[in-house]
Amino acid sequence: MAAPAEPGHSPGFHKPPALLRLKRKRPGRRSHSAAAAEAAAAPAPRGSAAARRRNPFSSLDNAPQEAAAPPQPPAAAPAGGDPSAAPFWQVGPSPGRGLLSSHPSAIALRSQPADLHSPLAVAKAPSSPRQEFPADWSIKTRVLFLSSQPFTWAEHLKAQEEAQGFAQHCRATETTLPQSVQEPRLCTELRCAFQQSLVYWLHPSLPWLPLFPRLGADRRMAGKACPWAQDEALQQVLMSDWAVSFTSLYNLLRARLCPYFYVCAAQFSVLFRAAGLAGSAVPTAAIAPTTRGLRHAMRSEGKGSRGCSTASGQGWHRALHCSLSSATGIEFSLPLLEESRSRKRKNSEERRETGTADGLGRGSSVEDAGEAAPSDDDDDGSFSWLEEMGVQDKVKKPDTISIQLRREKHEVQVDHRPESLVLVRGSDTFTLLNFLISCRSLVAVAGPQAGLPPTLLSPVAFRGGTMQTLKARTISGRARVQGGFEDVFSLEVLGPILPHALHALTLVLGPAQRGAFRALLSPHEPSAAFNSGLAQPQEGVHQELPACGLHPKTLEQLSQCPTLGKSSIRLLEMKDYAYTWQA
């Protein structure tokens, strides 16, 4: 008697245990094992685990098929409105998810709406479009441009177009494009301008090491070859070469030939800006994040004999350090912390006045005073108010050590946070140059980054700098929309995308994409604090920077006072040649 075939499998397929039991079965007698075999061969109830499980030895053609599930609505946006975290696109082929393109780099856009310019995964953008978006001083690690028009014009640049783009960058040539380009692929000026917008300058240049970002990059650098890690002589050569490049950049900045540059170390980053940028009439330097130890070292810079004694063990910068030392330390401000304290103080006063007017009494005033941020006046050790109340002998006064511990506690609370941003202005930036060159904590002493100088990023050439280009690739795919699919095109740009590069790319994409595209931006989070405004903004600041190598429109944008605070732009959208954005 032939055993019944397994449903959904090849006709001659039998489970091994059932086959053995059939061979041992005596004719004419129904055994318990045969009954169990028939029960195992019977079709499982629909929806059970056995029905969903496919036998790995069966053919794919006759495997059990489930009923097609109804189409699911697009995934909801994550809380907080972060477009970089929204799973609306996926790299690589996705079976059954709407990818119909055979392009090797095609993507499946799962939740893309029919209108590419409708809000997606973020809160609604400002309702009033503007002709320009605010300056964003954070460094972007990735930008994804989306459009209903193809990006084929950005593919496979000719050798002459690439060379012309490099020449335009080195000569700071201004390229003027029409408002709309009818045939972008045939427009040589457009393709050269695109290549020009991808160029930046880097030091040091170690192709096998990822030199940005440096904060939290130990895991990515682990296992890489670092011949200088145990060689102090090689470390000294690297640092000497780095100091020359750093000084060259600062000299260009003071001469208004370099608009800005970044110093990216393993523990913090520094943004130097020339006079005339970010609403300041003097050069500025912003450091984030900082710690209490770093701020204390900056205050103590140059006091006593610290300058020359520190330099005594570093022969490569001894003379420079001793000549630039300051006797008063580096003066700086904490704009975000001061803004927070001012806001809390103002709210406390308003609540106290409201509580007094409503007859809430002393309780509300005491509670609000406890919420207010501590100020320097609270830590000066003055207790004259106790004498005014006549209880100076009945209340135990805190000693000097307690006051110092309380002050240090509040100062340490902002360490490694955006509020720890330090702003240095004017001639103190020159002292900061000297301090950073001699700062021992600038270079890691252990780990994968041990002995590696900080990364210098600049939009213009400088001594010892290496020309680099951002990585750009076009991606085509199909997005599921109501009623079917539609073609969606995207351009992905990777690398340390500096503020001028983002604006230069928008100047190119506007005419090429007929004034309609959206961009999803992934910022380097620690650098978002650079968008905070100055502690004392100066109105009407205008400094001539004609030879700094930037497009006039880009220079005009970067000259405006920062308005983004601690945040950065994550969604940028152009529609009808007007911008909206979401931070």
Coordinates of C-alpha atoms in Angstrom, one line a residue:
M1 CA 0.0 0.0 0.0
A2 CA 1.5 3.3 -1.1
A3 CA 1.7 6.0 1.5
P4 CA -0.2 9.1 0.8
A5 CA 2.0 11.9 -0.7
E6 CA 2.7 15.0 1.4
P7 CA 0.4 17.9 0.3
G8 CA 2.2 20.7 -1.4
H9 CA 5.3 18.6 -2.2
S10 CA 6.6 16.4 -5.0
P11 CA 4.4 13.3 -5.6
G12 CA 7.1 10.9 -4.6
F13 CA 8.2 12.7 -1.4
H14 CA 7.7 11.0 2.0
K15 CA 8.9 11.9 5.4
P16 CA 11.7 9.6 6.5
P17 CA 10.0 8.5 9.7
A18 CA 6.8 7.6 7.9
L19 CA 8.7 5.7 5.2
L20 CA 10.4 3.5 7.8
R21 CA 7.2 2.8 9.6
L22 CA 5.5 1.7 6.3
K23 CA 8.3 -0.8 5.7
R24 CA 7.8 -2.3 9.2
K25 CA 4.0 -2.4 8.9
R26 CA 2.5 -5.9 8.8
P27 CA -0.1 -6.5 6.1
G28 CA -3.8 -6.6 7.2
R29 CA -3.2 -4.8 10.5
R30 CA -3.5 -1.1 11.2
S31 CA -0.8 0.0 13.7
H32 CA -0.6 3.0 15.9
S33 CA 2.5 4.2 14.0
A34 CA 0.6 4.2 10.7
A35 CA -2.2 6.2 12.2
A36 CA 0.4 8.7 13.5
A37 CA 2.0 8.8 10.0
E38 CA -1.4 9.5 8.4
A39 CA -2.0 12.2 11.0
A40 CA 1.3 13.8 10.2
A41 CA 0.6 13.7 6.5
A42 CA -2.9 15.2 6.9
P43 CA -3.1 18.9 5.9
A44 CA -2.5 21.2 8.8
P45 CA -5.1 23.7 9.7
R46 CA -4.8 27.0 7.9
G47 CA -2.7 29.5 9.8
S48 CA -0.8 27.0 11.9
A49 CA 2.9 26.8 12.2
A50 CA 3.1 23.6 10.1
A51 CA 1.2 25.2 7.3
R52 CA 3.5 28.2 7.2
R53 CA 6.7 26.1 7.4
R54 CA 8.2 25.1 4.0
N55 CA 10.2 21.9 3.7
P56 CA 13.8 22.8 2.5
F57 CA 13.9 19.7 0.3
S58 CA 10.8 20.5 -1.6
S59 CA 10.7 22.3 -5.0
L60 CA 10.0 26.0 -5.0
D61 CA 7.4 25.5 -7.8
N62 CA 5.1 23.2 -5.7
A63 CA 5.8 24.8 -2.3
P64 CA 2.7 25.8 -0.3
Q65 CA 1.5 29.2 -1.3
E66 CA -0.2 31.6 1.1
A67 CA -3.0 33.9 0.0
A68 CA -1.8 37.3 -1.0
A69 CA -2.0 39.7 1.9
P70 CA -3.8 43.0 1.4
P71 CA -1.6 46.0 0.7
Q72 CA -0.4 47.6 3.9
P73 CA -0.4 51.4 4.4
P74 CA 2.9 53.2 4.4
A75 CA 4.9 52.9 7.6
A76 CA 4.2 55.7 10.1
A77 CA 6.9 58.3 10.7
P78 CA 9.0 57.9 13.8
A79 CA 8.4 60.1 16.8
G80 CA 10.3 63.4 16.7
G81 CA 10.1 64.0 13.0
D82 CA 13.6 62.8 12.0
P83 CA 13.7 62.2 8.3
S84 CA 17.0 60.4 8.5
A85 CA 15.4 57.7 10.7
A86 CA 12.3 57.2 8.5
P87 CA 12.4 53.8 6.7
F88 CA 10.9 55.1 3.5
W89 CA 13.7 53.8 1.2
Q90 CA 15.9 50.8 1.2
V91 CA 19.1 50.1 -0.6
G92 CA 19.2 46.9 -2.7
P93 CA 16.5 44.8 -4.3
S94 CA 13.4 44.0 -2.2
P95 CA 11.3 41.1 -3.6
G96 CA 7.7 41.9 -3.7
R97 CA 8.1 45.4 -2.5
G98 CA 7.8 47.4 -5.6
L99 CA 11.3 47.3 -7.1
L100 CA 10.9 46.9 -10.9
S101 CA 14.1 48.5 -12.1
S102 CA 16.9 46.3 -13.3
H103 CA 19.6 49.0 -12.6
P104 CA 22.3 47.5 -10.4
S105 CA 22.0 50.4 -7.9
A106 CA 18.3 50.6 -7.9
I107 CA 16.4 51.1 -4.7
A108 CA 12.9 50.4 -3.4
L109 CA 11.1 53.4 -2.2
R110 CA 8.5 51.9 0.0
S111 CA 6.5 54.7 1.5
Q112 CA 7.1 57.4 -1.1
P113 CA 3.8 59.3 -1.6
A114 CA 2.5 60.3 -5.0
D115 CA 3.6 63.9 -4.5
L116 CA 7.3 64.0 -4.0
H117 CA 7.0 67.4 -2.3
S118 CA 4.4 66.4 0.3
P119 CA 5.7 66.3 3.9
L120 CA 7.1 62.9 4.7
A121 CA 8.5 61.5 8.0
V122 CA 8.9 65.0 9.4
A123 CA 6.7 67.8 10.7
K124 CA 5.3 70.3 8.2
A125 CA 7.8 72.7 6.8
P126 CA 7.3 76.4 7.2
S127 CA 4.3 77.6 5.3
S128 CA 6.1 80.6 3.8
P129 CA 8.7 79.5 1.2
R130 CA 11.8 81.6 0.9
Q131 CA 14.3 82.3 -1.8
E132 CA 17.2 81.2 0.4
F133 CA 17.5 78.7 3.3
P134 CA 19.5 79.6 6.5
A135 CA 23.2 78.8 6.8
D136 CA 23.8 75.5 8.4
W137 CA 27.3 75.2 10.0
S138 CA 27.0 71.5 10.8
I139 CA 29.0 69.1 8.8
K140 CA 26.9 66.6 6.9
T141 CA 28.0 63.0 6.4
R142 CA 25.3 62.2 3.8
V143 CA 22.8 64.0 1.6
L144 CA 20.1 62.2 -0.4
F145 CA 18.4 64.3 -3.1
L146 CA 15.1 63.1 -4.5
S147 CA 13.4 64.3 -7.6
S148 CA 10.9 63.2 -10.3
Q149 CA 13.5 64.2 -12.9
P150 CA 16.4 61.9 -13.6
F151 CA 20.0 62.7 -12.4
T152 CA 21.7 61.2 -15.4
W153 CA 23.5 64.4 -16.1
A154 CA 25.6 63.8 -13.0
E155 CA 26.8 60.4 -14.2
H156 CA 30.1 59.5 -16.0
L157 CA 31.7 63.0 -16.4
K158 CA 34.1 63.2 -19.3
A159 CA 37.8 63.7 -18.5
Q160 CA 37.6 67.2 -19.9
E161 CA 34.6 68.1 -17.8
E162 CA 36.2 66.8 -14.7
A163 CA 39.5 68.7 -15.4
Q164 CA 37.5 71.9 -16.1
G165 CA 35.6 71.5 -12.8
F166 CA 38.9 71.2 -10.8
A167 CA 40.3 74.2 -12.7
Q168 CA 37.2 76.3 -11.9
H169 CA 37.6 75.4 -8.2
C170 CA 41.3 76.3 -8.0
R171 CA 40.7 79.6 -9.8
A172 CA 37.5 80.4 -7.9
T173 CA 35.6 80.8 -11.1
E174 CA 32.0 81.9 -10.7
T175 CA 29.6 79.9 -12.8
T176 CA 26.3 81.4 -13.8
L177 CA 23.6 79.0 -14.9
P178 CA 20.2 79.7 -16.4
Q179 CA 17.1 79.3 -14.2
S180 CA 16.2 76.1 -16.0
V181 CA 18.3 73.8 -18.1
Q182 CA 16.3 72.0 -20.8
E183 CA 18.9 69.3 -21.5
P184 CA 21.0 68.8 -18.4
R185 CA 23.0 65.9 -19.8
L186 CA 24.2 68.0 -22.7
C187 CA 25.1 71.0 -20.7
T188 CA 28.8 71.1 -20.1
E189 CA 28.7 74.1 -17.8
L190 CA 26.3 72.3 -15.5
R191 CA 28.4 69.2 -15.3
C192 CA 31.6 71.2 -14.7
A193 CA 29.8 73.2 -11.9
F194 CA 28.7 70.0 -10.3
Q195 CA 32.3 68.7 -10.2
Q196 CA 33.4 72.0 -8.8
S197 CA 30.9 71.8 -5.9
L198 CA 32.3 68.4 -4.8
V199 CA 35.9 69.5 -4.1
Y200 CA 37.3 70.1 -0.6
W201 CA 40.7 70.1 1.0
L202 CA 42.0 67.7 3.7
H203 CA 45.0 67.2 6.0
P204 CA 46.4 64.7 6.8
S205 CA 45.7 62.4 3.9
L206 CA 45.8 58.8 4.8
P207 CA 43.6 56.9 2.2
W208 CA 43.3 53.7 4.3
L209 CA 41.9 55.6 7.3
P210 CA 38.5 57.3 7.7
L211 CA 39.5 60.8 8.8
F212 CA 36.0 62.1 9.4
P213 CA 34.3 62.0 11.7
R214 CA 36.9 61.7 14.5
L215 CA 34.5 61.8 17.5
G216 CA 33.5 58.2 18.3
A217 CA 35.5 56.8 15.4
D218 CA 37.6 54.3 17.4
R219 CA 35.5 51.3 16.3
R220 CA 35.8 52.2 12.6
M221 CA 39.5 52.7 12.9
A222 CA 40.1 49.5 14.9
G223 CA 42.4 47.1 13.1
K224 CA 43.8 49.7 10.6
A225 CA 47.5 50.0 10.1
C226 CA 48.9 52.8 12.3
P227 CA 52.7 52.7 12.1
W228 CA 53.0 55.9 14.2
A229 CA 51.2 54.5 17.2
Q230 CA 54.5 53.2 18.8
D231 CA 56.9 55.4 17.0
E232 CA 57.4 58.8 18.9
A233 CA 59.7 60.1 16.2
L234 CA 57.1 59.5 13.5
Q235 CA 54.4 61.2 15.7
Q236 CA 56.6 64.2 16.1
V237 CA 57.0 64.5 12.3
L238 CA 53.3 64.2 11.7
M239 CA 52.5 66.8 14.4
S240 CA 55.1 69.2 13.0
D241 CA 53.7 68.9 9.5
W242 CA 50.2 69.3 10.9
A243 CA 51.2 72.5 12.8
V244 CA 52.5 74.0 9.6
S245 CA 49.2 73.3 7.8
F246 CA 47.1 74.6 10.7
T247 CA 49.1 77.8 10.8
S248 CA 48.8 78.2 7.1
L249 CA 45.0 77.9 7.3
Y250 CA 44.8 80.5 10.1
N251 CA 46.9 82.9 8.1
L252 CA 44.7 82.5 5.1
L253 CA 41.6 83.1 7.3
R254 CA 43.1 86.3 8.8
A255 CA 43.9 87.6 5.3
R256 CA 40.3 86.8 4.3
L257 CA 41.4 84.3 1.7
C258 CA 39.8 81.4 3.5
P259 CA 36.3 81.9 4.7
Y260 CA 36.3 79.1 7.4
F261 CA 37.9 75.8 8.3
Y262 CA 37.3 72.9 10.7
V263 CA 39.7 71.2 13.2
C264 CA 38.3 67.8 14.0
A265 CA 40.0 66.1 17.0
A266 CA 39.2 62.9 18.8
Q267 CA 37.6 64.7 21.7
F268 CA 36.2 67.9 20.2
S269 CA 35.9 70.0 17.0
V270 CA 36.7 73.6 16.3
L271 CA 35.2 75.9 13.7
F272 CA 37.3 79.0 12.7
R273 CA 35.3 81.7 10.8
A274 CA 36.7 84.7 9.1
A275 CA 35.6 88.3 9.9
G276 CA 32.3 89.0 8.1
L277 CA 30.8 85.5 8.5
A278 CA 28.0 84.5 10.9
G279 CA 27.3 88.2 11.6
S280 CA 30.6 88.9 13.3
A281 CA 33.0 91.8 12.4
V282 CA 36.0 89.9 13.9
P283 CA 37.3 86.4 13.4
T284 CA 35.6 83.8 15.6
A285 CA 36.3 80.2 16.8
A286 CA 33.7 77.8 18.2
I287 CA 34.6 74.7 20.1
A288 CA 32.2 71.8 20.8
P289 CA 31.8 69.8 22.8
T290 CA 34.0 70.9 25.7
T291 CA 34.8 69.8 29.2
R292 CA 35.5 71.6 32.5
G293 CA 39.2 70.6 32.1
L294 CA 39.5 72.0 28.7
R295 CA 37.8 75.3 29.7
H296 CA 40.1 75.6 32.7
A297 CA 43.2 75.0 30.5
M298 CA 42.0 77.7 28.2
R299 CA 41.6 80.2 31.0
S300 CA 45.0 79.3 32.3
E301 CA 46.7 79.5 28.9
G302 CA 49.9 81.6 29.1
K303 CA 49.8 82.3 32.8
G304 CA 53.1 81.9 34.7
S305 CA 55.6 79.7 33.0
R306 CA 53.2 77.2 31.7
G307 CA 53.7 78.2 28.1
C308 CA 57.4 77.6 27.7
S309 CA 57.4 74.6 30.2
T310 CA 54.8 72.8 28.1
A311 CA 56.7 73.5 24.9
S312 CA 60.0 72.3 26.3
G313 CA 59.1 68.7 25.5
Q314 CA 57.8 69.5 22.0
G315 CA 60.8 71.0 20.1
W316 CA 58.8 71.3 16.9
H317 CA 56.7 74.2 18.2
R318 CA 58.7 75.6 21.1
A319 CA 59.5 78.9 19.5
L320 CA 56.0 79.4 18.2
H321 CA 54.4 78.7 21.5
C322 CA 56.7 81.0 23.6
S323 CA 56.2 83.8 21.2
L324 CA 52.4 83.6 21.1
S325 CA 51.7 83.0 24.8
S326 CA 49.2 85.2 26.5
A327 CA 49.5 86.5 30.1
T328 CA 45.7 86.7 30.6
G329 CA 44.5 83.4 29.2
I330 CA 41.9 82.9 26.5
E331 CA 38.7 84.9 26.9
F332 CA 35.6 83.0 25.8
S333 CA 31.9 82.8 26.3
L334 CA 29.4 80.0 26.5
P335 CA 26.5 81.4 24.4
L336 CA 24.2 78.5 24.7
L337 CA 24.6 78.2 28.5
E338 CA 24.2 82.0 28.9
E339 CA 21.1 81.9 26.8
S340 CA 19.7 79.1 28.9
R341 CA 20.4 80.8 32.2
S342 CA 18.9 84.1 30.9
R343 CA 15.8 82.3 29.8
K344 CA 15.4 80.4 33.1
R345 CA 16.0 83.6 35.1
K346 CA 13.4 85.4 33.0
N347 CA 10.8 82.6 33.4
S348 CA 11.5 82.5 37.2
E349 CA 10.9 86.2 37.5
E350 CA 7.7 86.0 35.5
R351 CA 6.4 83.1 37.6
R352 CA 7.4 84.9 40.8
E353 CA 5.5 88.0 39.8
T354 CA 2.5 85.9 38.7
G355 CA 2.6 83.9 42.0
T356 CA 2.7 87.2 44.0
A357 CA -0.2 88.7 42.1
D358 CA -2.3 85.6 42.5
G359 CA -1.6 85.4 46.3
L360 CA 0.4 82.1 46.0
G361 CA 2.9 83.4 48.6
R362 CA 6.4 82.4 49.3
G363 CA 6.0 78.8 48.3
S364 CA 5.9 79.5 44.5
S365 CA 8.8 81.9 44.7
V366 CA 11.0 79.4 46.5
E367 CA 10.1 76.7 44.0
D368 CA 10.9 78.9 41.0
A369 CA 14.2 80.0 42.6
G370 CA 15.2 76.3 42.9
E371 CA 14.5 75.8 39.2
A372 CA 16.6 78.8 38.1
A373 CA 20.0 78.1 36.8
P374 CA 22.8 79.1 39.2
S375 CA 24.7 82.3 38.5
D376 CA 28.1 83.6 39.4
D377 CA 26.4 85.9 42.0
D378 CA 25.2 82.9 43.9
D379 CA 28.7 81.5 44.3
D380 CA 30.5 84.6 45.5
G381 CA 30.3 83.7 49.2
S382 CA 28.3 86.8 50.1
F383 CA 25.7 86.2 52.9
S384 CA 24.6 89.8 53.5
W385 CA 21.0 88.9 53.0
L386 CA 21.2 86.8 56.2
E387 CA 22.2 89.9 58.2
E388 CA 19.3 91.8 56.7
M389 CA 16.9 89.1 58.0
G390 CA 18.7 89.1 61.4
V391 CA 19.5 85.3 61.4
Q392 CA 23.2 85.4 60.6
D393 CA 24.0 83.7 63.9
K394 CA 21.3 81.0 63.6
V395 CA 22.0 79.7 60.1
K396 CA 25.1 77.6 59.4
K397 CA 27.0 79.1 56.5
P398 CA 28.6 76.9 53.9
D399 CA 32.4 76.9 53.8
T400 CA 34.5 77.8 50.9
I401 CA 35.0 74.2 49.8
S402 CA 31.3 73.6 49.7
I403 CA 30.8 76.7 47.5
Q404 CA 33.6 75.5 45.2
L405 CA 32.1 72.0 44.9
R406 CA 28.7 73.4 44.1
R407 CA 30.2 75.6 41.4
E408 CA 32.1 72.7 39.9
K409 CA 29.0 70.5 39.9
H410 CA 27.0 72.9 37.8
E411 CA 30.0 73.4 35.5
V412 CA 30.5 69.7 34.9
Q413 CA 26.8 69.1 34.2
V414 CA 27.2 70.7 30.7
D415 CA 30.3 68.7 29.7
H416 CA 30.0 66.9 26.4
R417 CA 26.7 68.6 25.7
P418 CA 25.8 71.2 23.1
E419 CA 25.5 73.7 25.9
S420 CA 29.2 73.4 26.5
L421 CA 29.9 75.2 23.2
V422 CA 32.8 77.7 23.7
L423 CA 33.0 80.9 21.5
V424 CA 36.3 82.8 21.1
R425 CA 36.4 86.1 19.4
G426 CA 38.9 88.6 17.9
S427 CA 42.6 88.4 18.8
D428 CA 41.9 85.5 21.3
T429 CA 41.6 83.2 18.3
F430 CA 45.3 83.8 17.7
T431 CA 46.0 82.7 21.2
L432 CA 43.7 79.7 20.7
L433 CA 45.9 78.7 17.7
N434 CA 48.9 78.5 20.0
F435 CA 46.9 76.7 22.7
L436 CA 45.7 74.0 20.3
I437 CA 49.2 73.4 18.9
S438 CA 50.5 72.7 22.4
C439 CA 47.4 71.1 23.8
R440 CA 48.2 67.6 25.0
S441 CA 44.6 66.4 24.9
L442 CA 44.3 67.3 21.2
V443 CA 45.9 64.0 20.2
A444 CA 44.8 60.7 21.7
V445 CA 47.5 58.8 23.6
A446 CA 45.8 55.4 23.4
G447 CA 43.4 53.6 21.2
P448 CA 43.2 53.4 17.4
Q449 CA 43.6 57.2 17.1
A450 CA 46.8 57.3 19.2
G451 CA 49.3 59.8 17.8
L452 CA 47.1 60.8 14.8
P453 CA 46.9 64.6 14.3
P454 CA 43.4 66.2 14.1
T455 CA 41.7 66.4 10.7
L456 CA 41.7 69.8 8.9
L457 CA 38.8 70.5 6.5
S458 CA 38.8 73.5 4.3
P459 CA 36.9 74.8 1.2
V460 CA 40.1 76.3 -0.2
A461 CA 43.7 75.1 -0.8
F462 CA 46.3 75.5 2.0
R463 CA 49.8 74.4 2.6
G464 CA 50.0 70.6 3.1
G465 CA 46.4 70.1 2.1
T466 CA 45.2 67.4 -0.3
M467 CA 42.4 67.9 -2.8
Q468 CA 39.5 65.5 -2.2
T469 CA 36.1 65.1 -3.8
L470 CA 32.8 64.0 -2.3
K471 CA 31.4 60.6 -3.5
A472 CA 28.3 61.0 -5.6
R473 CA 26.2 58.3 -7.2
T474 CA 22.8 58.3 -8.9
I475 CA 20.1 55.8 -7.9
S476 CA 17.0 55.0 -9.8
G477 CA 14.0 53.1 -8.5
R478 CA 10.2 52.8 -8.4
A479 CA 8.0 53.9 -5.6
R480 CA 4.7 52.4 -4.6
V481 CA 2.0 55.0 -4.9
Q482 CA -1.8 54.9 -4.9
G483 CA -2.8 53.1 -8.0
G484 CA 0.6 51.6 -9.0
F485 CA 4.2 52.7 -9.2
E486 CA 6.1 55.7 -10.4
D487 CA 9.7 56.4 -11.3
V488 CA 11.8 58.1 -8.6
F489 CA 15.3 59.3 -9.1
S490 CA 17.8 60.2 -6.4
L491 CA 21.4 61.5 -6.0
E492 CA 23.4 60.4 -3.0
V493 CA 26.4 62.5 -1.8
L494 CA 28.7 61.0 0.8
G495 CA 31.6 62.5 2.7
P496 CA 32.3 65.5 4.9
I497 CA 29.8 67.9 3.2
L498 CA 30.9 71.4 4.3
P499 CA 28.4 74.3 4.5
H500 CA 29.5 75.9 1.2
A501 CA 29.2 72.5 -0.6
L502 CA 25.6 72.1 0.4
H503 CA 24.7 75.5 -0.9
A504 CA 26.7 75.0 -4.1
L505 CA 24.9 71.7 -4.8
T506 CA 21.5 73.4 -4.4
L507 CA 22.6 76.1 -6.9
V508 CA 23.4 73.4 -9.4
L509 CA 20.4 71.1 -8.7
G510 CA 17.8 74.0 -9.0
P511 CA 18.3 74.6 -12.8
A512 CA 19.0 70.9 -13.5
Q513 CA 15.8 69.6 -11.7
R514 CA 13.6 72.4 -12.9
G515 CA 13.3 74.0 -9.5
A516 CA 11.8 70.9 -7.7
F517 CA 13.7 68.5 -5.5
R518 CA 14.0 67.5 -1.8
A519 CA 17.0 66.6 0.2
L520 CA 17.4 64.5 3.3
L521 CA 20.4 65.5 5.3
S522 CA 22.3 63.4 7.9
P523 CA 24.4 65.8 10.0
H524 CA 27.3 65.0 12.3
E525 CA 25.5 65.6 15.5
P526 CA 28.3 67.2 17.6
S527 CA 28.8 69.9 14.9
A528 CA 25.1 71.0 15.1
A529 CA 26.1 73.2 18.1
F530 CA 28.0 75.5 15.7
N531 CA 24.6 76.8 14.5
S532 CA 24.1 78.7 17.7
G533 CA 24.1 82.5 17.4
L534 CA 26.7 84.9 18.8
A535 CA 26.4 86.0 22.4
Q536 CA 26.4 89.6 21.2
P537 CA 25.1 89.7 17.5
Q538 CA 26.3 92.6 15.5
E539 CA 23.8 94.1 13.1
G540 CA 24.8 95.5 9.7
V541 CA 28.2 93.7 9.6
H542 CA 29.6 93.7 6.1
Q543 CA 33.1 92.6 5.4
E544 CA 34.5 92.2 1.9
L545 CA 35.5 88.6 1.2
P546 CA 35.7 88.7 -2.6
A547 CA 38.8 86.4 -3.0
C548 CA 37.8 83.7 -0.5
G549 CA 36.9 81.2 -3.3
L550 CA 33.1 81.0 -2.6
H551 CA 30.2 81.8 -4.9
P552 CA 28.8 85.2 -4.1
K553 CA 25.4 83.8 -3.3
T554 CA 27.0 81.2 -1.0
L555 CA 29.1 83.9 0.7
E556 CA 26.0 86.0 1.2
Q557 CA 24.2 83.1 2.9
L558 CA 27.1 82.3 5.2
S559 CA 27.4 86.0 6.2
Q560 CA 24.0 85.9 7.9
C561 CA 23.6 85.4 11.7
P562 CA 22.9 81.8 12.6
T563 CA 19.3 81.1 13.4
L564 CA 19.1 77.3 13.8
G565 CA 20.3 77.2 17.5
K566 CA 21.4 73.8 18.6
S567 CA 19.6 72.1 15.7
S568 CA 20.5 71.5 12.0
I569 CA 18.5 71.2 8.8
R570 CA 17.4 67.7 8.2
L571 CA 14.9 68.2 5.4
L572 CA 15.4 70.8 2.6
E573 CA 12.8 71.1 -0.2
M574 CA 12.7 73.2 -3.3
K575 CA 9.4 73.7 -5.1
D576 CA 9.0 76.3 -7.8
Y577 CA 12.5 77.6 -7.0
A578 CA 11.6 78.4 -3.4
Y579 CA 12.9 76.7 -0.3
T580 CA 11.2 75.2 2.7
W581 CA 13.1 73.3 5.4
Q582 CA 12.7 71.4 8.6
A583 CA 15.3 71.4 11.4

